[in-house]
mmCIF file of C-alpha atoms in Angstrom:
data_model
loop_
_atom_site.group_PDB
_atom_site.id
_atom_site.type_symbol
_atom_site.label_atom_id
_atom_site.label_comp_id
_atom_site.label_asym_id
_atom_site.label_seq_id
_atom_site.Cartn_x
_atom_site.Cartn_y
_atom_site.Cartn_z
ATOM 1 C CA MET Y 1 -64.608 -47.958 -41.015
ATOM 2 C CA PRO Y 2 -62.419 -47.600 -44.118
ATOM 3 C CA ALA Y 3 -59.566 -50.115 -44.266
ATOM 4 C CA SER Y 4 -56.995 -47.283 -44.495
ATOM 5 C CA HIS Y 5 -58.221 -45.812 -41.178
ATOM 6 C CA LEU Y 6 -58.103 -49.201 -39.490
ATOM 7 C CA ALA Y 7 -54.573 -49.804 -40.741
ATOM 8 C CA ARG Y 8 -53.489 -46.407 -39.436
ATOM 9 C CA ARG Y 9 -54.988 -47.105 -36.013
ATOM 10 C CA THR Y 10 -53.219 -50.471 -35.890
ATOM 11 C CA VAL Y 11 -49.811 -48.938 -36.664
ATOM 12 C CA LEU Y 12 -50.262 -46.129 -34.118
ATOM 13 C CA ALA Y 13 -51.376 -48.519 -31.409
ATOM 14 C CA GLY Y 14 -48.379 -50.743 -32.021
ATOM 15 C CA ALA Y 15 -46.078 -47.751 -31.694
ATOM 16 C CA GLY Y 16 -47.672 -46.738 -28.398
ATOM 17 C CA LEU Y 17 -48.847 -43.353 -29.679
ATOM 18 C CA LEU Y 18 -51.910 -41.588 -28.365
ATOM 19 C CA VAL Y 19 -53.292 -39.225 -30.971
ATOM 20 C CA PRO Y 20 -56.149 -36.794 -30.165
ATOM 21 C CA GLY Y 21 -59.231 -37.547 -32.208
ATOM 22 C CA LEU Y 22 -58.400 -41.213 -32.771
ATOM 23 C CA ALA Y 23 -60.122 -43.721 -30.492
ATOM 24 C CA LEU Y 24 -57.330 -46.257 -30.545
ATOM 25 C CA ALA Y 25 -56.399 -48.882 -27.972
ATOM 26 C CA ALA Y 26 -53.053 -48.337 -26.259
ATOM 27 C CA PRO Y 27 -50.581 -51.215 -26.311
ATOM 28 C CA ARG Y 28 -51.232 -53.645 -23.517
ATOM 29 C CA TYR Y 29 -49.456 -52.956 -20.234
ATOM 30 C CA ASP Y 30 -50.103 -54.672 -16.930
ATOM 31 C CA ALA Y 31 -48.984 -51.679 -14.874
ATOM 32 C CA VAL Y 32 -48.066 -48.045 -15.475
ATOM 33 C CA LEU Y 33 -45.850 -45.763 -13.412
ATOM 34 C CA TRP Y 34 -48.126 -42.776 -13.005
ATOM 35 C CA ARG Y 35 -48.019 -39.688 -10.782
ATOM 36 C CA GLY Y 36 -50.919 -37.884 -12.395
ATOM 37 C CA GLU Y 37 -54.375 -37.447 -10.953
ATOM 38 C CA GLY Y 38 -57.191 -39.645 -12.119
ATOM 39 C CA ARG Y 39 -57.037 -42.544 -14.515
ATOM 40 C CA ASN Y 40 -53.976 -42.835 -16.750
ATOM 41 C CA PRO Y 41 -54.543 -42.962 -20.524
ATOM 42 C CA TYR Y 42 -53.031 -46.444 -20.921
ATOM 43 C CA GLY Y 43 -55.896 -48.463 -19.483
ATOM 44 C CA ALA Y 44 -53.718 -50.278 -16.929
ATOM 45 C CA PRO Y 45 -53.449 -49.907 -13.146
ATOM 46 C CA GLY Y 46 -51.239 -46.967 -12.182
ATOM 47 C CA TYR Y 47 -48.552 -47.049 -9.476
ATOM 48 C CA ARG Y 48 -46.487 -44.283 -7.940
ATOM 49 C CA SER Y 49 -43.361 -46.454 -7.605
ATOM 50 C CA LEU Y 50 -41.727 -49.255 -9.551
ATOM 51 C CA SER Y 51 -41.496 -51.409 -6.422
ATOM 52 C CA LYS Y 52 -45.291 -51.280 -6.022
ATOM 53 C CA ALA Y 53 -45.777 -52.174 -9.677
ATOM 54 C CA VAL Y 54 -43.463 -55.176 -9.305
ATOM 55 C CA ALA Y 55 -45.323 -56.228 -6.148
ATOM 56 C CA ALA Y 56 -48.523 -56.393 -8.199
ATOM 57 C CA ALA Y 57 -47.061 -58.989 -10.565
ATOM 58 C CA PRO Y 58 -47.833 -62.684 -10.042
ATOM 59 C CA ALA Y 59 -45.253 -64.499 -7.937
ATOM 60 C CA ASN Y 60 -44.595 -67.173 -10.555
ATOM 61 C CA GLY Y 61 -45.767 -65.610 -13.767
ATOM 62 C CA ALA Y 62 -45.338 -67.607 -16.968
ATOM 63 C CA ARG Y 63 -45.776 -64.665 -19.344
ATOM 64 C CA PRO Y 64 -44.342 -61.129 -19.450
ATOM 65 C CA PHE Y 65 -45.742 -58.684 -16.903
ATOM 66 C CA ARG Y 66 -45.239 -55.406 -18.771
ATOM 67 C CA ILE Y 67 -44.646 -52.242 -16.777
ATOM 68 C CA LEU Y 68 -44.626 -48.919 -18.613
ATOM 69 C CA VAL Y 69 -42.016 -46.574 -17.145
ATOM 70 C CA THR Y 70 -43.380 -43.164 -18.047
ATOM 71 C CA ARG Y 71 -41.263 -40.026 -18.361
ATOM 72 C CA GLY Y 72 -39.736 -38.815 -15.118
ATOM 73 C CA VAL Y 73 -37.086 -39.746 -12.560
ATOM 74 C CA TRP Y 74 -38.313 -42.674 -10.476
ATOM 75 C CA ASP Y 75 -36.073 -42.405 -7.445
ATOM 76 C CA GLU Y 76 -35.956 -45.681 -5.533
ATOM 77 C CA GLN Y 77 -33.933 -48.834 -5.010
ATOM 78 C CA VAL Y 78 -35.798 -51.725 -6.616
ATOM 79 C CA VAL Y 79 -35.577 -55.519 -6.372
ATOM 80 C CA ILE Y 80 -36.948 -57.587 -9.259
ATOM 81 C CA ASP Y 81 -37.688 -60.903 -7.541
ATOM 82 C CA LYS Y 82 -40.414 -62.237 -9.842
ATOM 83 C CA PRO Y 83 -39.943 -63.862 -13.268
ATOM 84 C CA PHE Y 84 -40.943 -62.264 -16.558
ATOM 85 C CA ILE Y 85 -40.903 -58.650 -15.371
ATOM 86 C CA HIS Y 86 -40.583 -56.488 -18.496
ATOM 87 C CA LEU Y 87 -39.900 -52.760 -18.174
ATOM 88 C CA VAL Y 88 -40.806 -50.610 -21.172
ATOM 89 C CA GLY Y 89 -39.718 -46.986 -21.165
ATOM 90 C CA GLU Y 90 -41.813 -44.211 -22.646
ATOM 91 C CA ASP Y 91 -38.575 -42.411 -23.576
ATOM 92 C CA ARG Y 92 -35.066 -43.841 -23.473
ATOM 93 C CA ARG Y 93 -33.469 -40.816 -21.809
ATOM 94 C CA ALA Y 94 -36.472 -39.351 -19.996
ATOM 95 C CA SER Y 95 -37.760 -42.568 -18.360
ATOM 96 C CA VAL Y 96 -35.182 -42.869 -15.567
ATOM 97 C CA ILE Y 97 -34.907 -45.373 -12.716
ATOM 98 C CA SER Y 98 -32.491 -43.743 -10.277
ATOM 99 C CA HIS Y 99 -31.048 -44.068 -6.781
ATOM 100 C CA LEU Y 100 -28.006 -42.644 -5.008
ATOM 101 C CA ALA Y 101 -25.783 -45.000 -3.014
ATOM 102 C CA ALA Y 102 -22.017 -45.516 -2.887
ATOM 103 C CA SER Y 103 -19.850 -47.982 -1.039
ATOM 104 C CA GLY Y 104 -18.334 -45.441 1.351
ATOM 105 C CA LEU Y 105 -21.525 -43.532 2.119
ATOM 106 C CA THR Y 106 -23.718 -44.259 5.139
ATOM 107 C CA ALA Y 107 -26.917 -46.208 4.444
ATOM 108 C CA PRO Y 108 -30.191 -45.695 6.344
ATOM 109 C CA ASP Y 109 -29.243 -48.520 8.745
ATOM 110 C CA GLY Y 110 -26.213 -46.520 9.910
ATOM 111 C CA LYS Y 111 -23.684 -48.799 8.196
ATOM 112 C CA ARG Y 112 -21.716 -48.136 5.043
ATOM 113 C CA TRP Y 113 -23.481 -49.252 1.929
ATOM 114 C CA GLY Y 114 -20.629 -51.447 0.689
ATOM 115 C CA THR Y 115 -20.478 -52.149 -3.048
ATOM 116 C CA PHE Y 116 -22.938 -55.039 -3.111
ATOM 117 C CA ARG Y 117 -25.767 -53.059 -1.499
ATOM 118 C CA THR Y 118 -25.526 -50.033 -3.800
ATOM 119 C CA PRO Y 119 -27.374 -51.156 -6.977
ATOM 120 C CA THR Y 120 -30.305 -49.060 -8.082
ATOM 121 C CA LEU Y 121 -31.880 -52.152 -9.634
ATOM 122 C CA PHE Y 122 -31.348 -55.742 -8.424
ATOM 123 C CA VAL Y 123 -32.569 -58.553 -10.680
ATOM 124 C CA ARG Y 124 -33.041 -61.829 -8.790
ATOM 125 C CA ALA Y 125 -35.437 -63.721 -11.060
ATOM 126 C CA PRO Y 126 -35.271 -65.126 -14.604
ATOM 127 C CA ASP Y 127 -36.540 -63.692 -17.890
ATOM 128 C CA PHE Y 128 -36.221 -60.033 -16.957
ATOM 129 C CA ALA Y 129 -36.333 -57.546 -19.825
ATOM 130 C CA ALA Y 130 -35.976 -53.789 -20.214
ATOM 131 C CA THR Y 131 -36.153 -51.537 -23.230
ATOM 132 C CA ARG Y 132 -35.928 -47.807 -24.034
ATOM 133 C CA LEU Y 133 -35.151 -46.419 -20.574
ATOM 134 C CA THR Y 134 -32.295 -45.353 -18.283
ATOM 135 C CA ILE Y 135 -31.009 -47.094 -15.151
ATOM 136 C CA GLN Y 136 -28.601 -44.932 -13.179
ATOM 137 C CA ASN Y 137 -26.810 -44.619 -9.883
ATOM 138 C CA ALA Y 138 -26.977 -40.874 -9.221
ATOM 139 C CA PHE Y 139 -23.813 -40.765 -7.083
ATOM 140 C CA ASP Y 140 -21.407 -38.202 -8.578
ATOM 141 C CA GLY Y 141 -18.154 -40.151 -8.476
ATOM 142 C CA LEU Y 142 -16.065 -37.520 -10.228
ATOM 143 C CA ALA Y 143 -17.151 -34.717 -7.885
ATOM 144 C CA GLU Y 144 -16.556 -36.921 -4.843
ATOM 145 C CA MET Y 145 -13.064 -38.017 -5.839
ATOM 146 C CA THR Y 146 -11.870 -34.552 -6.787
ATOM 147 C CA LYS Y 147 -12.894 -32.830 -3.551
ATOM 148 C CA PRO Y 148 -10.580 -32.725 -0.488
ATOM 149 C CA GLY Y 149 -11.123 -35.775 1.690
ATOM 150 C CA GLY Y 150 -13.334 -37.431 -0.909
ATOM 151 C CA LEU Y 151 -13.874 -41.153 -1.318
ATOM 152 C CA HIS Y 152 -11.234 -43.036 -3.304
ATOM 153 C CA SER Y 153 -11.301 -46.569 -4.630
ATOM 154 C CA HIS Y 154 -8.241 -47.671 -2.633
ATOM 155 C CA ASP Y 155 -10.013 -46.926 0.659
ATOM 156 C CA GLY Y 156 -12.022 -50.152 0.631
ATOM 157 C CA ALA Y 157 -15.147 -48.067 1.178
ATOM 158 C CA GLY Y 158 -14.952 -45.768 -1.770
ATOM 159 C CA PRO Y 159 -17.006 -44.450 -4.700
ATOM 160 C CA GLN Y 160 -18.221 -47.809 -6.018
ATOM 161 C CA ALA Y 161 -21.835 -47.176 -7.083
ATOM 162 C CA VAL Y 162 -23.661 -49.904 -9.015
ATOM 163 C CA ALA Y 163 -26.573 -49.039 -11.318
ATOM 164 C CA LEU Y 164 -27.686 -52.573 -12.271
ATOM 165 C CA MET Y 165 -26.903 -55.952 -10.711
ATOM 166 C CA LEU Y 166 -27.946 -59.270 -12.225
ATOM 167 C CA ASP Y 167 -27.878 -61.197 -8.971
ATOM 168 C CA LYS Y 168 -28.338 -64.842 -7.992
ATOM 169 C CA GLY Y 169 -31.569 -66.054 -9.576
ATOM 170 C CA SER Y 170 -31.231 -63.931 -12.689
ATOM 171 C CA ASP Y 171 -31.033 -65.719 -16.038
ATOM 172 C CA ARG Y 172 -31.930 -64.932 -19.642
ATOM 173 C CA ALA Y 173 -32.051 -61.204 -18.923
ATOM 174 C CA ARG Y 174 -32.464 -59.099 -22.047
ATOM 175 C CA LEU Y 175 -31.891 -55.335 -22.238
ATOM 176 C CA SER Y 176 -32.364 -53.363 -25.430
ATOM 177 C CA GLU Y 177 -31.665 -49.654 -25.982
ATOM 178 C CA VAL Y 178 -31.061 -49.025 -22.281
ATOM 179 C CA ASP Y 179 -28.645 -46.445 -20.836
ATOM 180 C CA ILE Y 180 -26.834 -47.835 -17.764
ATOM 181 C CA LEU Y 181 -25.057 -44.967 -16.054
ATOM 182 C CA SER Y 182 -22.647 -44.549 -13.148
ATOM 183 C CA TYR Y 183 -18.974 -43.824 -12.533
ATOM 184 C CA GLN Y 184 -17.390 -46.882 -10.912
ATOM 185 C CA ASP Y 185 -18.668 -50.480 -10.840
ATOM 186 C CA THR Y 186 -21.644 -49.469 -12.998
ATOM 187 C CA LEU Y 187 -22.902 -52.814 -14.303
ATOM 188 C CA PHE Y 188 -22.667 -56.048 -12.314
ATOM 189 C CA PRO Y 189 -23.832 -59.080 -14.377
ATOM 190 C CA ASP Y 190 -22.896 -61.578 -11.671
ATOM 191 C CA ALA Y 191 -25.235 -64.479 -12.399
ATOM 192 C CA GLY Y 192 -26.946 -66.287 -15.242
ATOM 193 C CA SER Y 193 -26.944 -65.270 -18.887
ATOM 194 C CA SER Y 194 -27.797 -61.873 -20.306
ATOM 195 C CA LEU Y 195 -27.978 -59.985 -23.582
ATOM 196 C CA PHE Y 196 -27.420 -56.243 -23.984
ATOM 197 C CA GLU Y 197 -28.423 -54.886 -27.394
ATOM 198 C CA ARG Y 198 -27.700 -51.310 -28.524
ATOM 199 C CA CYS Y 199 -27.209 -50.211 -24.920
ATOM 200 C CA LEU Y 200 -24.973 -47.488 -23.481
ATOM 201 C CA VAL Y 201 -22.805 -48.268 -20.440
ATOM 202 C CA THR Y 202 -20.711 -45.511 -18.837
ATOM 203 C CA GLY Y 203 -18.031 -45.566 -16.140
ATOM 204 C CA SER Y 204 -14.343 -45.465 -15.290
ATOM 205 C CA TYR Y 205 -12.968 -48.226 -13.025
ATOM 206 C CA ASP Y 206 -14.099 -51.859 -13.526
ATOM 207 C CA PHE Y 207 -17.436 -50.586 -14.718
ATOM 208 C CA ILE Y 208 -18.567 -53.936 -16.138
ATOM 209 C CA PHE Y 209 -17.693 -56.679 -13.653
ATOM 210 C CA GLY Y 210 -18.884 -60.006 -12.267
ATOM 211 C CA ALA Y 211 -19.190 -63.736 -12.875
ATOM 212 C CA GLY Y 212 -22.134 -63.932 -15.274
ATOM 213 C CA ARG Y 213 -22.312 -64.690 -18.984
ATOM 214 C CA ALA Y 214 -23.149 -61.585 -20.997
ATOM 215 C CA LEU Y 215 -23.168 -60.647 -24.670
ATOM 216 C CA PHE Y 216 -22.941 -56.956 -25.538
ATOM 217 C CA ASP Y 217 -24.142 -56.569 -29.120
ATOM 218 C CA GLN Y 218 -23.758 -53.199 -30.913
ATOM 219 C CA CYS Y 219 -23.455 -51.317 -27.616
ATOM 220 C CA GLU Y 220 -21.580 -48.127 -26.773
ATOM 221 C CA ILE Y 221 -19.134 -48.551 -23.881
ATOM 222 C CA ARG Y 222 -18.151 -45.048 -22.792
ATOM 223 C CA SER Y 223 -15.155 -44.403 -20.529
ATOM 224 C CA LEU Y 224 -15.385 -41.342 -18.279
ATOM 225 C CA VAL Y 225 -12.456 -39.148 -17.286
ATOM 226 C CA ARG Y 226 -10.748 -39.933 -13.971
ATOM 227 C CA PRO Y 227 -8.134 -37.208 -13.367
ATOM 228 C CA VAL Y 228 -7.285 -38.208 -9.782
ATOM 229 C CA ASP Y 229 -5.580 -41.509 -10.715
ATOM 230 C CA PRO Y 230 -2.640 -42.268 -13.024
ATOM 231 C CA VAL Y 231 -4.716 -44.900 -14.819
ATOM 232 C CA GLU Y 232 -8.027 -43.489 -15.981
ATOM 233 C CA GLY Y 233 -9.873 -46.740 -16.230
ATOM 234 C CA TYR Y 234 -10.503 -50.426 -16.762
ATOM 235 C CA ILE Y 235 -13.569 -51.400 -18.768
ATOM 236 C CA VAL Y 236 -14.125 -54.958 -17.541
ATOM 237 C CA ALA Y 237 -13.216 -56.905 -14.422
ATOM 238 C CA PRO Y 238 -14.681 -60.377 -14.969
ATOM 239 C CA SER Y 239 -14.669 -63.030 -12.249
ATOM 240 C CA THR Y 240 -15.787 -65.854 -14.520
ATOM 241 C CA PRO Y 241 -15.775 -69.331 -12.912
ATOM 242 C CA ILE Y 242 -13.171 -71.592 -14.511
ATOM 243 C CA ASP Y 243 -15.826 -74.163 -15.503
ATOM 244 C CA GLN Y 244 -17.815 -71.483 -17.356
ATOM 245 C CA PRO Y 245 -16.427 -71.093 -20.893
ATOM 246 C CA VAL Y 246 -18.005 -67.681 -21.612
ATOM 247 C CA GLY Y 247 -17.874 -64.485 -19.569
ATOM 248 C CA PHE Y 248 -18.254 -61.027 -21.163
ATOM 249 C CA VAL Y 249 -18.272 -60.894 -24.967
ATOM 250 C CA PHE Y 250 -18.443 -57.568 -26.821
ATOM 251 C CA HIS Y 251 -19.567 -57.859 -30.441
ATOM 252 C CA GLN Y 252 -19.598 -54.928 -32.866
ATOM 253 C CA CYS Y 253 -19.459 -52.435 -30.012
ATOM 254 C CA ARG Y 254 -18.017 -48.916 -29.912
ATOM 255 C CA LEU Y 255 -15.536 -48.130 -27.143
ATOM 256 C CA THR Y 256 -15.833 -44.362 -26.762
ATOM 257 C CA LYS Y 257 -14.669 -41.789 -24.220
ATOM 258 C CA SER Y 258 -15.651 -38.537 -22.593
ATOM 259 C CA GLY Y 259 -13.751 -35.596 -24.088
ATOM 260 C CA ALA Y 260 -11.001 -35.195 -21.481
ATOM 261 C CA THR Y 261 -10.017 -38.883 -21.226
ATOM 262 C CA LYS Y 262 -6.339 -39.178 -22.118
ATOM 263 C CA PRO Y 263 -5.020 -41.286 -24.996
ATOM 264 C CA GLY Y 264 -3.799 -44.727 -23.948
ATOM 265 C CA SER Y 265 -5.151 -44.370 -20.401
ATOM 266 C CA VAL Y 266 -7.870 -47.048 -20.255
ATOM 267 C CA TYR Y 267 -7.327 -50.803 -20.257
ATOM 268 C CA LEU Y 268 -9.781 -53.203 -21.836
ATOM 269 C CA GLY Y 269 -9.838 -55.069 -18.563
ATOM 270 C CA ARG Y 270 -8.196 -56.844 -15.660
ATOM 271 C CA PRO Y 271 -9.009 -60.175 -13.968
ATOM 272 C CA TRP Y 272 -10.969 -59.990 -10.717
ATOM 273 C CA ARG Y 273 -10.444 -62.885 -8.296
ATOM 274 C CA PRO Y 274 -12.855 -62.588 -5.334
ATOM 275 C CA SER Y 275 -11.967 -64.196 -2.027
ATOM 276 C CA SER Y 276 -13.705 -67.268 -0.573
ATOM 277 C CA ALA Y 277 -13.494 -69.003 2.806
ATOM 278 C CA PHE Y 278 -11.439 -72.207 2.911
ATOM 279 C CA PRO Y 279 -10.462 -74.491 5.838
ATOM 280 C CA ASP Y 280 -7.022 -72.870 5.893
ATOM 281 C CA GLY Y 281 -8.206 -69.266 5.609
ATOM 282 C CA ARG Y 282 -9.880 -66.698 3.379
ATOM 283 C CA TYR Y 283 -8.113 -65.764 0.159
ATOM 284 C CA GLY Y 284 -8.507 -65.330 -3.599
ATOM 285 C CA ASP Y 285 -10.506 -68.219 -4.989
ATOM 286 C CA PRO Y 286 -8.612 -69.995 -7.809
ATOM 287 C CA ARG Y 287 -11.925 -71.104 -9.279
ATOM 288 C CA TYR Y 288 -12.395 -67.581 -10.662
ATOM 289 C CA VAL Y 289 -10.454 -67.034 -13.879
ATOM 290 C CA GLY Y 290 -11.927 -64.065 -15.733
ATOM 291 C CA MET Y 291 -13.002 -64.376 -19.371
ATOM 292 C CA SER Y 292 -13.700 -61.513 -21.782
ATOM 293 C CA ALA Y 293 -13.382 -60.886 -25.511
ATOM 294 C CA PHE Y 294 -13.778 -57.864 -27.797
ATOM 295 C CA ILE Y 295 -14.840 -58.931 -31.289
ATOM 296 C CA ASP Y 296 -15.186 -56.585 -34.283
ATOM 297 C CA CYS Y 297 -15.215 -53.523 -32.017
ATOM 298 C CA TRP Y 298 -14.293 -49.920 -32.805
ATOM 299 C CA MET Y 299 -11.965 -48.329 -30.230
ATOM 300 C CA ASP Y 300 -11.139 -44.678 -29.650
ATOM 301 C CA ASP Y 301 -7.601 -43.587 -28.727
ATOM 302 C CA HIS Y 302 -8.112 -43.899 -24.948
ATOM 303 C CA ILE Y 303 -7.450 -47.643 -25.081
ATOM 304 C CA ALA Y 304 -4.041 -48.637 -23.677
ATOM 305 C CA PRO Y 305 -1.722 -50.263 -26.248
ATOM 306 C CA GLU Y 306 -1.202 -53.331 -24.019
ATOM 307 C CA GLY Y 307 -4.959 -53.893 -24.022
ATOM 308 C CA TRP Y 308 -5.132 -55.862 -20.771
ATOM 309 C CA THR Y 309 -3.456 -55.561 -17.374
ATOM 310 C CA GLU Y 310 -3.053 -57.234 -13.966
ATOM 311 C CA MET Y 311 -5.225 -57.033 -10.842
ATOM 312 C CA TRP Y 312 -4.479 -57.709 -7.181
ATOM 313 C CA TYR Y 313 -6.112 -60.317 -4.954
ATOM 314 C CA THR Y 314 -5.460 -61.803 -1.517
ATOM 315 C CA GLY Y 315 -2.992 -64.672 -1.848
ATOM 316 C CA LYS Y 316 -3.090 -67.900 0.122
ATOM 317 C CA ASP Y 317 -0.183 -66.543 2.177
ATOM 318 C CA GLY Y 318 -2.334 -63.559 3.184
ATOM 319 C CA ASN Y 319 -0.579 -61.071 0.907
ATOM 320 C CA PRO Y 320 -3.374 -58.685 -0.170
ATOM 321 C CA ARG Y 321 -1.355 -57.470 -3.153
ATOM 322 C CA THR Y 322 -0.785 -60.765 -4.940
ATOM 323 C CA MET Y 323 -1.135 -59.988 -8.641
ATOM 324 C CA LEU Y 324 -3.180 -61.994 -11.126
ATOM 325 C CA GLN Y 325 -1.744 -61.454 -14.577
ATOM 326 C CA PRO Y 326 -3.889 -61.157 -17.705
ATOM 327 C CA GLU Y 327 -1.991 -64.090 -19.206
ATOM 328 C CA GLU Y 328 -3.438 -66.233 -16.390
ATOM 329 C CA ALA Y 329 -6.969 -65.209 -17.372
ATOM 330 C CA ARG Y 330 -8.922 -65.721 -20.599
ATOM 331 C CA PHE Y 331 -8.681 -62.395 -22.422
ATOM 332 C CA SER Y 332 -8.852 -62.080 -26.199
ATOM 333 C CA GLN Y 333 -9.691 -59.844 -29.132
ATOM 334 C CA PHE Y 334 -10.516 -60.127 -32.824
ATOM 335 C CA ARG Y 335 -10.333 -57.590 -35.624
ATOM 336 C CA PRO Y 336 -10.441 -54.332 -33.636
ATOM 337 C CA ARG Y 337 -10.452 -51.059 -35.551
ATOM 338 C CA GLY Y 338 -10.185 -47.361 -34.818
ATOM 339 C CA PRO Y 339 -7.482 -45.071 -33.377
ATOM 340 C CA GLY Y 340 -7.211 -47.105 -30.156
ATOM 341 C CA VAL Y 341 -6.026 -50.316 -31.760
ATOM 342 C CA GLY Y 342 -2.680 -51.445 -30.336
ATOM 343 C CA PRO Y 343 -0.546 -54.563 -30.335
ATOM 344 C CA PHE Y 344 -2.559 -55.926 -27.374
ATOM 345 C CA LYS Y 345 0.265 -58.323 -26.541
ATOM 346 C CA ARG Y 346 -1.260 -59.287 -23.211
ATOM 347 C CA GLY Y 347 -4.396 -60.733 -24.784
ATOM 348 C CA ARG Y 348 -4.847 -63.628 -27.186
ATOM 349 C CA TRP Y 349 -5.731 -62.953 -30.802
ATOM 350 C CA LEU Y 350 -8.657 -65.049 -31.996
ATOM 351 C CA SER Y 351 -9.055 -66.609 -35.392
ATOM 352 C CA SER Y 352 -12.152 -65.818 -37.450
ATOM 353 C CA ARG Y 353 -13.551 -69.231 -36.661
ATOM 354 C CA GLU Y 354 -12.950 -68.848 -32.924
ATOM 355 C CA ALA Y 355 -14.543 -65.413 -32.862
ATOM 356 C CA LYS Y 356 -17.677 -66.589 -34.660
ATOM 357 C CA ALA Y 357 -18.034 -69.570 -32.328
ATOM 358 C CA LEU Y 358 -17.580 -67.395 -29.250
ATOM 359 C CA VAL Y 359 -20.326 -64.950 -30.277
ATOM 360 C CA ALA Y 360 -22.672 -67.867 -30.933
ATOM 361 C CA ALA Y 361 -21.878 -69.401 -27.548
ATOM 362 C CA ALA Y 362 -22.564 -66.092 -25.775
ATOM 363 C CA ARG Y 363 -26.043 -65.621 -27.261
ATOM 364 C CA LEU Y 364 -29.142 -66.470 -25.219
#
């Protein structure tokens, strides 16, 4: 075979392209999501659901188990409970892992879902990776909140609908060119470390929240309109443990908005203090002091000039509306640009040296 033909076959195989007339080997996958009849063209076992593909992976794998997510909507709730599961999408926007669940809706067991049971994808094992696909919670939060008698966030069983949760057991998760879509409480990096590169995250209220360590590098963070509330949104609600120096760090990201989102209506974030049980009662745990920083980010005009704001928690005296101020948390920014840049007096301004060190500390 001429060297030029061999080189061409090598390039095409690496890109995952199947070209009629060329007998090339597809890139190696361990499993393929496949609804077609007969053998799939990728030379790997085919499965009709992601859960079944994950079940086929070794329990304690020491190398990546690569699952090709082919084009289509794969409607299921999935738990990743094995290490080194790597999801590779055939098409970033057409390879979709989807499920519909919201806190206030009734689950199959007859109980309300509650926020922590809603994720489309739970990751509970280390070294998870995903690239070029979409993870979404299909619950239509805007439609629900704008209809008479719809679910509202102040109800306690409202429109919270998580797309992705990095749960206990997750660590070193890496997502690249992934769209993570929902309306409220979209992304829940609650454990371990994670890296999001060139991803899109959409939502309105507290749509990136939790206690984990996460670096968002060159991502788009898109705020969605929320016409039913006076405040249209909060991007982050970190619950970072006080002994953990890094929470959510956004580096060279773009903070964008849907068209109808009002100027100055979205805060960078507010500090979430979850409750824990103590000998003298259950109340907001002082060990959680949220940390987040926006470094070298472009911001559209929807960002509130104060930057950061307060958030309620249950006080030791039982008052459910005790307020945790942003000055009591660890919120900061460095060199923002764009029409949404304000004085951000409620967050700390970092020096160049501090910003560089913080990005380095957030990396995997």
